[in-house]
Short mmCIF file of C-alpha atoms in Angstrom, two decimals:
data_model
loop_
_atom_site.label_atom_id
_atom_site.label_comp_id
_atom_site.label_asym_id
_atom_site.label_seq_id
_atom_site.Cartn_x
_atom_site.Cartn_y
_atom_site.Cartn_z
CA UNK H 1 124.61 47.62 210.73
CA UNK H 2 127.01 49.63 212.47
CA UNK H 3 130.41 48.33 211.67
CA UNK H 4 134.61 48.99 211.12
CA UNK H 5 135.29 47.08 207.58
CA UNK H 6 138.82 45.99 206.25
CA UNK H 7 140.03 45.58 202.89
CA UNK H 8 141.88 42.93 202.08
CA UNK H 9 141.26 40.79 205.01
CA UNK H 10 144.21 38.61 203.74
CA UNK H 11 147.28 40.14 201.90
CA UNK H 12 150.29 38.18 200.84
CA UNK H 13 153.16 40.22 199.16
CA UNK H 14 156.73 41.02 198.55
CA UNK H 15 159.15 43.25 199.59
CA UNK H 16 158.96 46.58 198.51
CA UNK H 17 155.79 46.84 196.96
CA UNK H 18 153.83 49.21 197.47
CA UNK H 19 150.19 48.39 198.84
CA UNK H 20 147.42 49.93 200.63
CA UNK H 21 144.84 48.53 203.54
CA UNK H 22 141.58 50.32 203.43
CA UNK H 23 139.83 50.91 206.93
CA UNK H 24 135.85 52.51 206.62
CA UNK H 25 133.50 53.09 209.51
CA UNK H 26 129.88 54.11 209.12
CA UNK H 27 128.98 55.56 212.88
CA UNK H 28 130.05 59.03 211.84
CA UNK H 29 133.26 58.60 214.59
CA UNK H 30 135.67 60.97 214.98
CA UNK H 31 138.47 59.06 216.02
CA UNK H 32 140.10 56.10 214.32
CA UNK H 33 143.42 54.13 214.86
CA UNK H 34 145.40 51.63 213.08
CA UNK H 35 147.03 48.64 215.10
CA UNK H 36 149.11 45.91 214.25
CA UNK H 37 149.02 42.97 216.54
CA UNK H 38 151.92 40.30 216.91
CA UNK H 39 152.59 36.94 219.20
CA UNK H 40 153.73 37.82 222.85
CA UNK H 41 153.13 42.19 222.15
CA UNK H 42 149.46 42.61 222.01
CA UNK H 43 148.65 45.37 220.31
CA UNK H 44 150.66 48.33 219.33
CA UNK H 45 148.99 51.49 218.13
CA UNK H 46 150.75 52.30 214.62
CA UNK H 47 148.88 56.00 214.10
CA UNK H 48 145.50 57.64 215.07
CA UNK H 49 143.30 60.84 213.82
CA UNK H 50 141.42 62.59 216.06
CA UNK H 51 139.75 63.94 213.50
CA UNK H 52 139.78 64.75 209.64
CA UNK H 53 143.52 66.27 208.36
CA UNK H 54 144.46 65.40 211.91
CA UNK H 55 146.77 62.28 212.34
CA UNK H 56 149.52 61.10 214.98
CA UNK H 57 151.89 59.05 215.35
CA UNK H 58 151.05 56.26 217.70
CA UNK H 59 153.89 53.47 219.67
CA UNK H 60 155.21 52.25 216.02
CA UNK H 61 154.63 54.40 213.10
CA UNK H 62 157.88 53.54 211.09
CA UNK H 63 157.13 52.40 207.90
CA UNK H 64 153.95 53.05 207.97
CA UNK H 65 151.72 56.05 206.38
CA UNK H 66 148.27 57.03 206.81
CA UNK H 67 145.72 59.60 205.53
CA UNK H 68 142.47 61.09 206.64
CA UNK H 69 140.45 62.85 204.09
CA UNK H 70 137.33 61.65 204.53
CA UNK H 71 135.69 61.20 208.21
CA UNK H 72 134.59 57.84 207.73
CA UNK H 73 138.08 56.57 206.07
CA UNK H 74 141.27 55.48 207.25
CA UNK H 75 143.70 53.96 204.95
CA UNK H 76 147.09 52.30 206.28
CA UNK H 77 149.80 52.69 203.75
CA UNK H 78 153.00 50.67 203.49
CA UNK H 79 155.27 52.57 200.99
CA UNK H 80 157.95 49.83 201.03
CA UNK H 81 156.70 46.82 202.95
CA UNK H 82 159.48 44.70 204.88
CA UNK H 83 158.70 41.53 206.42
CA UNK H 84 159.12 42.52 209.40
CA UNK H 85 155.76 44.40 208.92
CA UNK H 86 154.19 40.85 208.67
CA UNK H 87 151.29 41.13 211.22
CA UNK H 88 147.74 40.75 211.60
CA UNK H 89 146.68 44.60 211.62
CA UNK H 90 143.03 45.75 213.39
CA UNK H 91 141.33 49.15 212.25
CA UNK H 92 139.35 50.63 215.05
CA UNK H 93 137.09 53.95 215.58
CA UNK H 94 135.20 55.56 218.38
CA UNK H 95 132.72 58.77 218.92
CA UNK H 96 135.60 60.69 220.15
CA UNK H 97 138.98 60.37 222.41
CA UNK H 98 138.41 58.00 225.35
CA UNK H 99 135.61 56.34 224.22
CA UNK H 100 135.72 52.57 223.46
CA UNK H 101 136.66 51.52 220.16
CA UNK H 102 135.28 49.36 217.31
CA UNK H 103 137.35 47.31 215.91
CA UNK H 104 137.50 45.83 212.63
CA UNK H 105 138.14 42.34 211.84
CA UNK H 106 141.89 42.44 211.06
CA UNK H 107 143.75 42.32 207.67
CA UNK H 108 146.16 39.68 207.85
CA UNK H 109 149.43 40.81 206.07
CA UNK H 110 152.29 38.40 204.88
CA UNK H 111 155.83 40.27 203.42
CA UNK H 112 158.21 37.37 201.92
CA UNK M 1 154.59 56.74 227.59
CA UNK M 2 152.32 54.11 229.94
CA UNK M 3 152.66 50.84 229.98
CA UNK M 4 150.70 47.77 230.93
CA UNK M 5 151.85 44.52 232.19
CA UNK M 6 149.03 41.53 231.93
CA UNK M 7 150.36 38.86 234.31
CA UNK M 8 149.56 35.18 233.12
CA UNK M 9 149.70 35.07 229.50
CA UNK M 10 147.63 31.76 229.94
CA UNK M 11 145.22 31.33 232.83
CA UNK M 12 143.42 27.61 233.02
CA UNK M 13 140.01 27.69 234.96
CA UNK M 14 137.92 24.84 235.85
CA UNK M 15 133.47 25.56 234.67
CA UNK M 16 132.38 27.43 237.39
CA UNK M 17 135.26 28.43 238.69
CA UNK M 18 136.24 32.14 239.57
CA UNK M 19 138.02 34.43 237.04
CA UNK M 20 140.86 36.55 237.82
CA UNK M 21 143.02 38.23 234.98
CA UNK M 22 145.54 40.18 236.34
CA UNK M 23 146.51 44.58 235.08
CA UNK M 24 148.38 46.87 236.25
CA UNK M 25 149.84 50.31 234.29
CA UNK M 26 152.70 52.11 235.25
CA UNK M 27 153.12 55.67 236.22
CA UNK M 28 150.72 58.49 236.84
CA UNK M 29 146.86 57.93 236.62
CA UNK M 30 145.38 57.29 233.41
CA UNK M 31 141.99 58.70 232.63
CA UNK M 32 140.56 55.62 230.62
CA UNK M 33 141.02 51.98 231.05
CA UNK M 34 139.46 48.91 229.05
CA UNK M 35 139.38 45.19 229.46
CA UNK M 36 138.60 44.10 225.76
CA UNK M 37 138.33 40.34 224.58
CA UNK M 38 138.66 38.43 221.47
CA UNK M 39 137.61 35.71 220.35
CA UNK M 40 139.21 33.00 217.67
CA UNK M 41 139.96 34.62 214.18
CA UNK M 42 137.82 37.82 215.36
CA UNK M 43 138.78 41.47 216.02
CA UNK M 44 138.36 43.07 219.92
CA UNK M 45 135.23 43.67 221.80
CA UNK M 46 134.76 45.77 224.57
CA UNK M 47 133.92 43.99 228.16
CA UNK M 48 134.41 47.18 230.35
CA UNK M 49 135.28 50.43 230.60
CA UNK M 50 136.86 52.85 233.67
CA UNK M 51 136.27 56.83 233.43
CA UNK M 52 136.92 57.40 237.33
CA UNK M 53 132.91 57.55 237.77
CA UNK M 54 133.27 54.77 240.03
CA UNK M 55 136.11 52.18 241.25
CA UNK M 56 134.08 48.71 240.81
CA UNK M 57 133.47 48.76 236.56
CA UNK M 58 130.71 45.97 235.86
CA UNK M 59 130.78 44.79 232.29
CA UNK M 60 129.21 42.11 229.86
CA UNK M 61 128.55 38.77 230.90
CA UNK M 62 129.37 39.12 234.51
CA UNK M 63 132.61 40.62 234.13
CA UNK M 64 134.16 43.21 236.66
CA UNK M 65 137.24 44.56 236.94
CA UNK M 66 138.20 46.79 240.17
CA UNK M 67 140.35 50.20 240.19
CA UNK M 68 143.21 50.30 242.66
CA UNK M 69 145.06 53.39 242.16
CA UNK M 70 147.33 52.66 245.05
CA UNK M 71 148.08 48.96 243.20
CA UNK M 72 148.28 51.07 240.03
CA UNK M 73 145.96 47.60 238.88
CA UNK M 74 142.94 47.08 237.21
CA UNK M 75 141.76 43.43 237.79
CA UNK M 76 138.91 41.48 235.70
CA UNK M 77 136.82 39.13 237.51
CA UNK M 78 134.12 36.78 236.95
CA UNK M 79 132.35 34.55 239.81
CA UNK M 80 132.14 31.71 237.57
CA UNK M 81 133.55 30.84 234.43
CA UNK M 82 131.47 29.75 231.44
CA UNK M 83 132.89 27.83 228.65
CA UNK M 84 132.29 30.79 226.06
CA UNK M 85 134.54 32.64 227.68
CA UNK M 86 137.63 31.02 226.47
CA UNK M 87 138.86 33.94 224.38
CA UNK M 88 142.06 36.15 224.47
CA UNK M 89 141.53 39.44 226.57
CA UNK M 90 143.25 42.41 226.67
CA UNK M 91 143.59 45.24 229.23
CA UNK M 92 144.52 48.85 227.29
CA UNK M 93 144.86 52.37 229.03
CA UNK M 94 144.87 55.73 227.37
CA UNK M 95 147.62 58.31 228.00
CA UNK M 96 146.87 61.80 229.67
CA UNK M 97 145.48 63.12 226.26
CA UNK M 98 142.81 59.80 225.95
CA UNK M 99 144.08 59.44 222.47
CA UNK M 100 147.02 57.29 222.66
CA UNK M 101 146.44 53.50 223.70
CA UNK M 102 148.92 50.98 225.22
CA UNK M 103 147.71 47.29 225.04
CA UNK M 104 148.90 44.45 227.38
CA UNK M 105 150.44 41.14 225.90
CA UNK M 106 146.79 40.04 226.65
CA UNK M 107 145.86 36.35 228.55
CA UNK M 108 144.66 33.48 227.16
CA UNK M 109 141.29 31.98 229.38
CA UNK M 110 140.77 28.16 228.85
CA UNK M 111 137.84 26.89 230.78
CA UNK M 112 138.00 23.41 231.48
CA UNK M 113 134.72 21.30 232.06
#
């Protein structure tokens, strides 16, 4: 089945710990984005790679890193977390730019 | 950098009843737009897509949405509501490069029977 997974789905940490949300899509896309969706701001796009080695920053990258080694992986790192980086976050990928994405079913992340 | 301004962040419909959700971007012409939707506890699926081919996008489940470059808007419609289509949807537009995305605040659709 074609599909975006998420791992965790649900996160709950602390401040300043370092964790990791994997993103892995098995249609061979090029492009893939990270998102992180909050009450009353729809989503913002945190970073995107066009391709492999090829990232960007998207509307709201602070805090945030990401890497792209492998075509069909993603990962969203939070070096630090704050919780102000407490949001339900949404992996997505499509064949190319401009193309509609597929999105994953959302990692929801608490920082106390 | 575009933006996008979904007006209504709650629209109430009777069963039936015809669908509009409201979009309009800002600034210069953007070469893709999307209405997506969600659903409860789900992630975003794709109702429609615009790629200037034509200005009258039909999508899933009897959805349409209408380019208006001189509105800068991109309307969804549907002739008559259906109770599955209570969901949260989302209009997004690219930037000039297609790989940037800006989302609306999206609209929440109840359908009352």
């Amino acid at each position: 089945e074609a599909q975006v997974t998420q791992n965790p789905r649900y996160l709950i940490t602390v401040t300043g710990k370092k964790l990791t949300v994997t993103c892995s899509q098995n249609m061979n896309h090029e492009y893939m984005s990270w998102y992180r969706q909050d009450p009353g701001l729809g989503l913002r796009q945190i970073y995107y790679s066009m391709n492999v080695e090829v990232t960007d920053k998207g509307d709201v990258p602070e805090g945030y890193k990401v890497s792209r080694k492998e075509k069909r992986n993603f990962p969203l790192i939070l070096e630090s977390p704050s919780p102000n980086q407490t949001s339900l976050y949404f992996c997505a990928s499509s064949p190319a730019m401009g193309y509609e994405q597929y999105f994953g079913p959302g990692t929801r992340l608490t920082v106390t | 950098a575009q933006s996008v301004t979904q007006l209504g962040s709650h629209v109430s419909v009777s069963e039936g009843a015809l669908v509009l959700l409201r979009c309009n971007y800002s600034s210069s012409v953007p070469p893709y737009l999307f209405w997506y939707v969600q659903y409860p506890n789900q992630g975003l699926q794709l109702l429609l897509k615009y790629t200037s081919a034509a200005t009258l996008v039909k999508g899933i489940n009897d959805f349409e949405a209408e380019f208006k470059k001189s509105e800068t808007s991109f309307h969804l419609t549907k002739p008559s509501a259906h109770m599955s289509d209570a969901a949260e949807y989302f209009c997004a537009v690219s930037d000039l490069t297609g790989n940037q995305f800006y989302f609306g605040t999206g609209t929440s659709l109840t359908v009352i029977p």
